[in-house]
Tab-separated table of C-alpha atoms in Angstrom:
chain	number	residue	atom	x	y	z
A	1154	MET	CA	-48.569	55.386	-85.455
A	1155	THR	CA	-48.519	58.838	-83.938
A	1156	ALA	CA	-50.889	61.659	-84.655
A	1157	ALA	CA	-49.931	65.279	-84.917
A	1158	THR	CA	-51.891	67.924	-83.095
A	1159	PRO	CA	-53.630	70.212	-85.585
A	1160	VAL	CA	-52.231	73.701	-85.734
A	1161	ARG	CA	-53.698	76.867	-87.071
A	1162	ALA	CA	-51.723	79.796	-88.446
A	1163	VAL	CA	-52.172	83.021	-86.514
A	1164	GLN	CA	-51.075	86.404	-87.783
A	1165	ASP	CA	-49.837	88.730	-85.033
A	1166	PRO	CA	-49.321	92.173	-86.578
A	1167	ALA	CA	-48.173	93.668	-83.259
A	1168	ALA	CA	-45.294	91.222	-82.814
A	1169	ASN	CA	-41.822	92.782	-82.919
A	1170	THR	CA	-43.107	96.295	-83.460
A	1171	VAL	CA	-42.175	99.678	-82.129
A	1172	ASP	CA	-44.370	102.786	-82.058
A	1173	GLY	CA	-45.803	103.499	-85.456
A	1174	GLY	CA	-46.361	99.798	-86.225
A	1175	ARG	CA	-42.952	99.340	-87.897
A	1176	ALA	CA	-40.653	96.495	-87.005
A	1177	ARG	CA	-37.295	97.427	-85.536
A	1178	GLY	CA	-34.820	98.285	-88.242
A	1179	GLU	CA	-37.486	98.377	-90.929
A	1180	ASN	CA	-37.324	101.168	-93.472
A	1181	VAL	CA	-40.394	103.236	-94.163
A	1182	SER	CA	-41.876	102.094	-97.449
A	1183	PRO	CA	-45.144	102.713	-99.275
A	1184	PRO	CA	-48.044	100.529	-98.202
A	1185	ARG	CA	-48.264	97.167	-99.933
A	1186	THR	CA	-51.279	95.625	-101.563
A	1187	ALA	CA	-52.913	92.588	-100.009
A	1188	ALA	CA	-51.184	89.276	-100.607
A	1189	PRO	CA	-53.005	86.489	-102.450
A	1190	ALA	CA	-54.725	83.908	-100.263
A	1191	GLY	CA	-52.269	81.570	-98.587
A	1192	GLN	CA	-49.290	83.917	-99.017
A	1193	SER	CA	-47.944	86.534	-96.667
A	1194	HIS	CA	-45.660	89.488	-97.107
A	1195	GLY	CA	-42.519	89.613	-95.045
A	1196	ALA	CA	-39.828	87.145	-94.114
A	1197	ASN	CA	-41.413	85.729	-90.959
A	1198	PRO	CA	-44.074	83.026	-91.416
A	1199	PRO	CA	-47.189	83.333	-89.278
A	1200	SER	CA	-46.848	81.924	-85.782
A	1201	LEU	CA	-48.482	78.570	-85.081
A	1202	ARG	CA	-50.612	77.691	-82.088
A	1203	SER	CA	-52.297	74.489	-81.031
A	1204	VAL	CA	-56.025	74.130	-81.540
A	1205	SER	CA	-57.851	73.703	-78.232
A	1206	GLU	CA	-58.296	70.125	-77.065
A	1207	ALA	CA	-62.083	70.524	-76.802
A	1208	ALA	CA	-62.293	71.746	-80.407
A	1209	GLU	CA	-60.180	68.803	-81.538
A	1210	VAL	CA	-62.437	66.348	-79.665
A	1211	ARG	CA	-65.535	68.043	-81.113
A	1212	ALA	CA	-64.204	67.679	-84.660
A	1213	ILE	CA	-63.241	64.025	-84.118
A	1214	THR	CA	-66.668	63.291	-82.641
A	1215	ARG	CA	-68.508	64.993	-85.504
A	1216	GLY	CA	-66.560	63.115	-88.167
A	1217	THR	CA	-66.736	59.753	-86.436
A	1218	VAL	CA	-70.467	59.983	-85.725
A	1219	GLN	CA	-71.123	60.980	-89.344
A	1220	ALA	CA	-69.036	58.024	-90.548
A	1221	ALA	CA	-70.794	55.626	-88.135
A	1222	MET	CA	-74.192	56.696	-89.487
A	1223	GLU	CA	-72.929	56.095	-93.024
A	1224	VAL	CA	-71.841	52.580	-91.964
A	1225	LEU	CA	-75.340	51.900	-90.657
A	1226	ALA	CA	-76.821	53.247	-93.903
A	1227	GLY	CA	-74.605	50.834	-95.852
A	1228	ILE	CA	-72.707	53.493	-97.808
A	1229	ARG	CA	-69.379	53.233	-95.961
A	1230	PRO	CA	-67.338	50.148	-95.044
A	1231	VAL	CA	-66.918	49.672	-91.297
A	1232	HIS	CA	-63.163	49.073	-91.532
A	1233	GLN	CA	-62.655	52.778	-92.287
A	1234	LEU	CA	-63.419	53.458	-88.620
A	1235	ALA	CA	-60.888	50.925	-87.296
A	1236	ARG	CA	-58.314	53.618	-86.484
A	1237	ARG	CA	-60.739	55.698	-84.466
A	1238	LEU	CA	-62.914	53.107	-82.691
A	1239	ASP	CA	-62.036	50.683	-79.926
A	1240	PRO	CA	-62.269	47.055	-81.229
A	1241	ARG	CA	-65.346	46.364	-79.075
A	1242	CYS	CA	-67.136	49.472	-80.424
A	1243	LEU	CA	-66.151	48.547	-83.954
A	1244	ALA	CA	-67.566	45.021	-83.545
A	1245	SER	CA	-70.777	46.407	-82.064
A	1246	LEU	CA	-71.220	48.861	-84.948
A	1247	GLN	CA	-70.505	46.116	-87.477
A	1248	HIS	CA	-73.057	43.827	-85.803
A	1249	ARG	CA	-75.750	46.537	-85.824
A	1250	ALA	CA	-75.106	47.309	-89.502
A	1251	ALA	CA	-75.353	43.590	-90.349
A	1252	LEU	CA	-78.662	43.311	-88.475
A	1253	ILE	CA	-80.081	46.278	-90.400
A	1254	ARG	CA	-78.988	44.795	-93.749
A	1255	ARG	CA	-80.348	41.361	-92.871
A	1256	GLU	CA	-83.715	42.741	-91.739
A	1257	LEU	CA	-83.928	44.874	-94.897
A	1258	THR	CA	-83.353	41.889	-97.171
A	1259	ARG	CA	-85.739	39.714	-95.139
A	1260	THR	CA	-88.675	42.128	-95.058
A	1261	GLY	CA	-88.035	44.606	-97.866
A	1262	ASN	CA	-89.601	47.275	-95.643
A	1263	PRO	CA	-89.285	50.668	-97.424
A	1264	ALA	CA	-89.230	52.515	-94.082
A	1265	LEU	CA	-86.240	50.421	-93.029
A	1266	ALA	CA	-84.529	51.244	-96.310
A	1267	ARG	CA	-84.762	54.953	-95.439
A	1268	LEU	CA	-83.355	54.401	-91.952
A	1269	HIS	CA	-80.018	56.216	-91.459
A	1270	ARG	CA	-80.163	57.693	-94.978
A	1271	ASN	CA	-78.981	61.291	-95.505
A	1272	SER	CA	-77.791	61.595	-91.926
A	1273	THR	CA	-76.333	64.893	-90.815
A	1274	VAL	CA	-74.793	65.747	-87.478
A	1275	ARG	CA	-76.661	68.818	-86.235
A	1276	SER	CA	-74.769	69.545	-83.036
A	1277	VAL	CA	-71.991	68.196	-80.862
A	1278	ARG	CA	-71.402	68.928	-77.171
A	1279	VAL	CA	-68.213	67.889	-75.370
A	1280	CYS	CA	-67.318	67.704	-71.699
A	1281	GLU	CA	-63.953	66.879	-70.162
A	1282	VAL	CA	-64.440	64.143	-67.553
A	1283	ALA	CA	-60.805	63.729	-66.524
A	1284	GLU	CA	-57.357	64.430	-67.930
A	1285	GLY	CA	-57.336	62.893	-71.422
A	1286	ILE	CA	-60.951	61.678	-71.209
A	1287	TYR	CA	-63.920	63.420	-72.826
A	1288	GLU	CA	-67.568	62.543	-73.192
A	1289	ALA	CA	-69.567	63.952	-76.070
A	1290	SER	CA	-73.117	63.905	-77.317
A	1291	ALA	CA	-74.346	64.530	-80.820
A	1292	VAL	CA	-77.724	65.104	-82.419
A	1293	VAL	CA	-78.115	63.346	-85.770
A	1294	VAL	CA	-81.028	63.888	-88.142
A	1295	ASP	CA	-81.804	61.523	-91.015
A	1296	ASP	CA	-84.738	61.008	-93.398
A	1297	VAL	CA	-86.827	59.209	-90.785
A	1298	ARG	CA	-86.021	60.731	-87.396
A	1299	ALA	CA	-83.663	62.573	-85.119
A	1300	ARG	CA	-81.495	60.567	-82.761
A	1301	ALA	CA	-78.913	61.107	-80.046
A	1302	VAL	CA	-75.435	59.634	-80.051
A	1303	ALA	CA	-73.218	59.380	-76.968
A	1304	VAL	CA	-69.449	59.029	-77.266
A	1305	ARG	CA	-66.578	58.592	-74.813
A	1306	LEU	CA	-63.091	59.443	-76.065
A	1307	GLU	CA	-59.800	58.647	-74.366
A	1308	ARG	CA	-56.354	59.849	-75.340
A	1309	ASN	CA	-53.918	56.986	-75.725
A	1310	LYS	CA	-50.359	57.710	-76.869
A	1311	GLN	CA	-51.366	61.111	-78.285
A	1312	VAL	CA	-54.200	59.551	-80.317
A	1313	TRP	CA	-57.891	59.984	-79.506
A	1314	ARG	CA	-59.786	56.689	-79.491
A	1315	ILE	CA	-63.514	56.213	-79.037
A	1316	VAL	CA	-64.101	53.605	-76.336
A	1317	GLU	CA	-67.908	53.955	-76.104
A	1318	LEU	CA	-70.346	54.645	-78.925
A	1319	VAL	CA	-74.069	54.511	-78.199
A	1320	ILE	CA	-76.459	55.351	-81.034
A	1321	GLY	CA	-80.057	55.976	-79.978
């Protein structure tokens, strides 16, 4: 399975213009009203450019960390992260979630029941370690406490895969 690199549309009003802001060969016409959202005037579609690699890694990290916290809270099945996580990381996350569930049923501790609930990723920092390898850290806040999460991502066949996931 291959993944496509996200692209973002960019409008370049100065492209193919001559003095006066008119395109070559374009007749002078009255100004047009603004186009509805998602539509553009003119025959040429907006040019596309690749989103920066760091921004892509940051978005992947944010989404994966949020999903991992939901797995630990028991509101998301762990298999939904199988595409993104290395098998060893996936097994480790599954084991930790099982331990939390088992301890909750054994003790019935209300503080443990609130653990990992309503988690939100507050910030994500990324750093390129080598070509195709990034390390990231995230701050996650839930009902009980704030915690740090460390992630290592590696690009394999144009797909980012998390090979290390450490939740504090």
